[in-house]
mmCIF file of C-alpha atoms in Angstrom:
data_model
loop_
_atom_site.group_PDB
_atom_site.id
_atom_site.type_symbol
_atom_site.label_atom_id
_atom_site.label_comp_id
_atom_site.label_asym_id
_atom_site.label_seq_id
_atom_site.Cartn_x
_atom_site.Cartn_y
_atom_site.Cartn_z
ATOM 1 C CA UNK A 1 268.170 221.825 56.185
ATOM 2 C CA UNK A 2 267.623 218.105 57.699
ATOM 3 C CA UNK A 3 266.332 216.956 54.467
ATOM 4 C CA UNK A 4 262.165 216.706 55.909
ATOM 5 C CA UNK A 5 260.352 217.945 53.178
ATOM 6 C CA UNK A 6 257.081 219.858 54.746
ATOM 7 C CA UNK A 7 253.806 220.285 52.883
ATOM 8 C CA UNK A 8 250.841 221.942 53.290
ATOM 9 C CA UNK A 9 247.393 220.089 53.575
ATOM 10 C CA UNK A 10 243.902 220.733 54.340
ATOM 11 C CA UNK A 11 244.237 219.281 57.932
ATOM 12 C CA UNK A 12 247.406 220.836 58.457
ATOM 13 C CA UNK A 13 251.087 220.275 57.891
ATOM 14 C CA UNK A 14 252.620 216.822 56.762
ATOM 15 C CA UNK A 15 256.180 216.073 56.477
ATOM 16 C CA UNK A 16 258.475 213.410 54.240
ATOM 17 C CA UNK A 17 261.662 212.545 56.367
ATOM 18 C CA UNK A 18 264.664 210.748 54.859
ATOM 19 C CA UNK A 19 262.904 207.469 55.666
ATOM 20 C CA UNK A 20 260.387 208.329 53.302
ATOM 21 C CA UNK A 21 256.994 207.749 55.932
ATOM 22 C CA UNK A 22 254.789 210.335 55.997
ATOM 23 C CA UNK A 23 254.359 211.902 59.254
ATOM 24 C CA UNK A 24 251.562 214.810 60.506
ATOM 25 C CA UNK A 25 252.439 218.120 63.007
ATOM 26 C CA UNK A 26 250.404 217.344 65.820
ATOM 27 C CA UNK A 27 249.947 220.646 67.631
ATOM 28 C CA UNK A 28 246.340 221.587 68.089
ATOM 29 C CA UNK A 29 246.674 224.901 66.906
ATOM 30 C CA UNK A 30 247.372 223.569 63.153
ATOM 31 C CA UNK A 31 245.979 220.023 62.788
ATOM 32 C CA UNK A 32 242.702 220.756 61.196
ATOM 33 C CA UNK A 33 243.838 224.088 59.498
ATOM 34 C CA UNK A 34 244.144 224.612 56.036
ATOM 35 C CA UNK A 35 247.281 225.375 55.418
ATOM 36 C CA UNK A 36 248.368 227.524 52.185
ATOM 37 C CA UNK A 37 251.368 228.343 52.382
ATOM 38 C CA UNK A 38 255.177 227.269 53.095
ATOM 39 C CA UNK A 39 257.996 229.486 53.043
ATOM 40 C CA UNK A 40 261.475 228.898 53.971
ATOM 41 C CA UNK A 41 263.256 231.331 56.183
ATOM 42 C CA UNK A 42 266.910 232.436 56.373
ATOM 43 C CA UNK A 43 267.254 231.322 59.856
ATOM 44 C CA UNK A 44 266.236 227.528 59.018
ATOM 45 C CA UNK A 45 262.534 227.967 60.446
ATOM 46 C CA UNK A 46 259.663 226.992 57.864
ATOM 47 C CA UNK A 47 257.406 229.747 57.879
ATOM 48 C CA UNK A 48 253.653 228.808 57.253
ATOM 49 C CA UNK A 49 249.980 230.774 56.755
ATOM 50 C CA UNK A 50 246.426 229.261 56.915
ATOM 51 C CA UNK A 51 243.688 229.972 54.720
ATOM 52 C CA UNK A 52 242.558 231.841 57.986
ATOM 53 C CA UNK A 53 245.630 233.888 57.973
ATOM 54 C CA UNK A 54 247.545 232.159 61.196
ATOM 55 C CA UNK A 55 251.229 232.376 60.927
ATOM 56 C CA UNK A 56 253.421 229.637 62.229
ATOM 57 C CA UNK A 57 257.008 228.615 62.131
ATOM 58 C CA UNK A 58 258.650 225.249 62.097
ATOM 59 C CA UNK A 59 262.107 223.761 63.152
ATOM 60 C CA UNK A 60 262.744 220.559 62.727
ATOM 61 C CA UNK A 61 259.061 218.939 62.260
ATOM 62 C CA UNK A 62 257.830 220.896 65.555
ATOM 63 C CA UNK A 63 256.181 224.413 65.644
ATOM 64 C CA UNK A 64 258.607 227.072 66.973
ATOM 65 C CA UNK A 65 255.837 230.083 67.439
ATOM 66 C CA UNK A 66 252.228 230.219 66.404
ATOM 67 C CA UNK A 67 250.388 233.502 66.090
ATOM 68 C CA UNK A 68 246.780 233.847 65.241
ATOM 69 C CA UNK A 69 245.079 235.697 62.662
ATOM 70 C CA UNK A 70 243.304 237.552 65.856
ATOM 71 C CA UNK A 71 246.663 239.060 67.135
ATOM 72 C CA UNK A 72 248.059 239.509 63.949
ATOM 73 C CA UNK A 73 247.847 243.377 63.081
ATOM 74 C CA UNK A 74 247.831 242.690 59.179
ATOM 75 C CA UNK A 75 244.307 241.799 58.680
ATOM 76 C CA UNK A 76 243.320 239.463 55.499
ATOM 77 C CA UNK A 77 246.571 238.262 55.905
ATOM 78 C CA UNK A 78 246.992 236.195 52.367
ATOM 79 C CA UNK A 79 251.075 235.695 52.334
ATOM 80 C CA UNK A 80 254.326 235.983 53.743
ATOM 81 C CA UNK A 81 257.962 236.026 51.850
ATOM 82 C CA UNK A 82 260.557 236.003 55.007
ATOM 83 C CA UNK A 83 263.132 238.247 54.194
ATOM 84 C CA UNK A 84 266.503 236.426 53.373
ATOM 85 C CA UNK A 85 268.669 239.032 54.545
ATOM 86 C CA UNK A 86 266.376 239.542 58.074
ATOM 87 C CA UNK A 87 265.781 236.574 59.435
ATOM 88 C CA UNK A 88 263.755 238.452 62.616
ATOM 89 C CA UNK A 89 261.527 240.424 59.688
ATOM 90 C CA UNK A 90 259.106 239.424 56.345
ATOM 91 C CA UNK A 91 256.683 240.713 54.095
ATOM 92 C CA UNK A 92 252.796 240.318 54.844
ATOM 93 C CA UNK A 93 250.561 240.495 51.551
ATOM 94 C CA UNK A 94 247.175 240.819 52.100
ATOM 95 C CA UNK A 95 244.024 241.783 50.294
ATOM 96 C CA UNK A 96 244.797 245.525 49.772
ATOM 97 C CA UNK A 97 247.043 247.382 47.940
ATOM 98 C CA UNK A 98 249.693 247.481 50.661
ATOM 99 C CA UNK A 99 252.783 244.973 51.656
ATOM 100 C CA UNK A 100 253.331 245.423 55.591
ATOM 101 C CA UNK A 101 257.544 244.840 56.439
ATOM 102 C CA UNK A 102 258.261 243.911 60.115
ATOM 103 C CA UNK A 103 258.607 241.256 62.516
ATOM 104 C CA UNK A 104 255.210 238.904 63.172
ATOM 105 C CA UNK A 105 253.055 240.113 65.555
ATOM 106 C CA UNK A 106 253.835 243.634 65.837
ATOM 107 C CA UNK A 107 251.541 246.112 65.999
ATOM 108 C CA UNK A 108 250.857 248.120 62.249
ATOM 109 C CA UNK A 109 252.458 251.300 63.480
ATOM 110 C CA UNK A 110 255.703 249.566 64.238
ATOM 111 C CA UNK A 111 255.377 248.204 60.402
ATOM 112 C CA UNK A 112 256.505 249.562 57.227
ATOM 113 C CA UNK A 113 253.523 250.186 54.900
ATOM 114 C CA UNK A 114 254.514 249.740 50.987
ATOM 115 C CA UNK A 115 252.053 251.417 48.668
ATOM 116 C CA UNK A 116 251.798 248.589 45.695
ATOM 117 C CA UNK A 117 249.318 250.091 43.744
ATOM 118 C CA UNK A 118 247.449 249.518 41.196
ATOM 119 C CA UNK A 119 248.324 245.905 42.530
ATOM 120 C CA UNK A 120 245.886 244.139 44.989
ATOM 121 C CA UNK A 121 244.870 241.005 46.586
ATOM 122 C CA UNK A 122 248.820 239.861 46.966
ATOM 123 C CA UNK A 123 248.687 235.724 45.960
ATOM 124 C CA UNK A 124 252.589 235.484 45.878
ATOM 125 C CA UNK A 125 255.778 237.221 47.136
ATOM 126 C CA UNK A 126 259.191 235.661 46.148
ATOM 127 C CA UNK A 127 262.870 237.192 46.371
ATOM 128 C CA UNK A 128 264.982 236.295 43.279
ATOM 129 C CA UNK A 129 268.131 237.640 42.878
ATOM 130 C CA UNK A 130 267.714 240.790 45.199
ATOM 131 C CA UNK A 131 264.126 241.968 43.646
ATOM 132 C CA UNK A 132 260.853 241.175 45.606
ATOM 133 C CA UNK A 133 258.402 239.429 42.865
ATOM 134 C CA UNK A 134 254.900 240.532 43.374
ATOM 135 C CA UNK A 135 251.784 238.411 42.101
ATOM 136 C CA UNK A 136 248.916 239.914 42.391
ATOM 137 C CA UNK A 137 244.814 239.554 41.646
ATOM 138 C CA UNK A 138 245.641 242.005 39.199
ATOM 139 C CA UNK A 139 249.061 242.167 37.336
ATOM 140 C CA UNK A 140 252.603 241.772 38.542
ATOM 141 C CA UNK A 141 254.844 243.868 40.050
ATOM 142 C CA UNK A 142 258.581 243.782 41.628
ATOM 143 C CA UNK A 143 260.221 245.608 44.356
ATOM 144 C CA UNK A 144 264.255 246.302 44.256
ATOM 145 C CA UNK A 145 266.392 249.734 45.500
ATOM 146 C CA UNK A 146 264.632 252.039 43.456
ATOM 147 C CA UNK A 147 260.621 250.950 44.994
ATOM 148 C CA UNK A 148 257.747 249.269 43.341
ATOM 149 C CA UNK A 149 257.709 249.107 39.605
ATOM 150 C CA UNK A 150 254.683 247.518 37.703
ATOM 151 C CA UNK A 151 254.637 245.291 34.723
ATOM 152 C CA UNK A 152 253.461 246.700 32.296
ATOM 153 C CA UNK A 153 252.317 245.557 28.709
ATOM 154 C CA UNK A 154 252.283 241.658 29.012
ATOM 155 C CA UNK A 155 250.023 238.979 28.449
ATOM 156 C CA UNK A 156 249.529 238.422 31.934
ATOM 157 C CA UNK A 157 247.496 240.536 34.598
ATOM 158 C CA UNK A 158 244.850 238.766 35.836
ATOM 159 C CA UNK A 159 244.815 236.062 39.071
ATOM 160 C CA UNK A 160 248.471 236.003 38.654
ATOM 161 C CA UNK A 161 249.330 232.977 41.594
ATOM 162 C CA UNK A 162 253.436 232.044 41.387
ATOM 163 C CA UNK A 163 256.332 233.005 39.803
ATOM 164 C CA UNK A 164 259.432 230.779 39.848
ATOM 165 C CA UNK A 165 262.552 230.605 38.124
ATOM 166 C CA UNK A 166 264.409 228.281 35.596
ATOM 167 C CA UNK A 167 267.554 226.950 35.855
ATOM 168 C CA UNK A 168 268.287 229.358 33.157
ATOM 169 C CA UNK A 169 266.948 232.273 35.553
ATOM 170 C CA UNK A 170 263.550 232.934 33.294
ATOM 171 C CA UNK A 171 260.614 233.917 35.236
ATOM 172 C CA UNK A 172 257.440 232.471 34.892
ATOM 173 C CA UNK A 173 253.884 232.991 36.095
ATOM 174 C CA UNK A 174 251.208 231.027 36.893
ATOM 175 C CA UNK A 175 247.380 232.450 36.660
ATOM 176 C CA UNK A 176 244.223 230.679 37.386
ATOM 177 C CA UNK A 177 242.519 232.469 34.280
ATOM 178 C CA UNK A 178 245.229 232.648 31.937
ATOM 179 C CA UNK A 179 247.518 229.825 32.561
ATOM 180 C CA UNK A 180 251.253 229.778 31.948
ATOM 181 C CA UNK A 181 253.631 233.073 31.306
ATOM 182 C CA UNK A 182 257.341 234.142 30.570
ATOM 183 C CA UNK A 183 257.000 237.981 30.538
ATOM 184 C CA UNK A 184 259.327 239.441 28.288
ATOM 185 C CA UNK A 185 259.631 242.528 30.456
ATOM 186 C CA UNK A 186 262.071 239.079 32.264
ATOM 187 C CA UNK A 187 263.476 237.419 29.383
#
């Protein structure tokens, strides 16, 4: 919301202020951890995950919480999506064929389990317009009122990384193995 763009690095978090100098989160919990991903949250907190699966949050350049992949009851933690109706609650994905829904750091009893599968090995969660977008190791799925549905019948199902939208609202997907997608099950 200030305008500091954060950014993920292999020693951590760096950040681009409206002066345009690169500047480095110093907290020892984070400065030599590869960090994977970024996620903005609906309460203004930056929302962050190692490649060791610590989650973090950040307000404005300094960390807010920190939570290590040894308390954290999703284990092979591999993303987050912050829920942007929730700000207290988000979506783990992790190496199974589960999404865990609840607040970081509670226990997995307190947590809602969603069965995703066939899916596994979650690489990307994303809300767009309403619908949780699910990249997986193994195809894509989405989440809206109705539960989990699975794409099925496109190009696309294998080390499927991102999806983002156009400014025309088309979807497209990212996979290490089979490059660049626009499923027509989203056209």
């Amino acid at each position: 919301d200030d305008g500091t763009v954060y950014f993920g690095t292999t020693n951590g978090v760096a950040m681009i202020g409206d002066d345009m100098k690169i500047t480095y989160m110093e907290e020892p919990e984070v400065v030599n951890s590869y960090v994977d991903i970024l996620r903005p949250g609906a309460d203004g907190k930056v929302y962050a995950v190692t490649n060791e699966g610590d989650i973090f949050s950040i307000k404005e350049g300094k960390m807010v919480r920190f939570l290590s992949h040894e308390d954290n009851a999703v284990s092979r933690l591999w993303f987050i999506c912050p829920d942007p109706k929730d700000a207290e609650k988000m979506y783990f994905g992790s190496e199974d064929s589960n999404l865990y829904y609840g607040h970081p750091g509670d226990p997995l009893e307190k947590m809602e389990v969603i069965d995703i599968a066939p899916l596994n090995s979650v690489m990307d969660l994303r809300v767009i317009d309403e619908k949780l977008w699910i990249c997986a190791r193994n195809g894509i799925g989405v989440m809206d009122e109705d539960g989990v549905h699975i794409l099925e019948n496109i190009p696309m199902n294998n080390s499927v990384g991102h999806v983002i939208v156009d400014y025309e609202g088309n979807l497209w997907f990212t996979s290490t193995r089979q490059g660049v997608s626009l499923p027509a099950a989203t056209a």
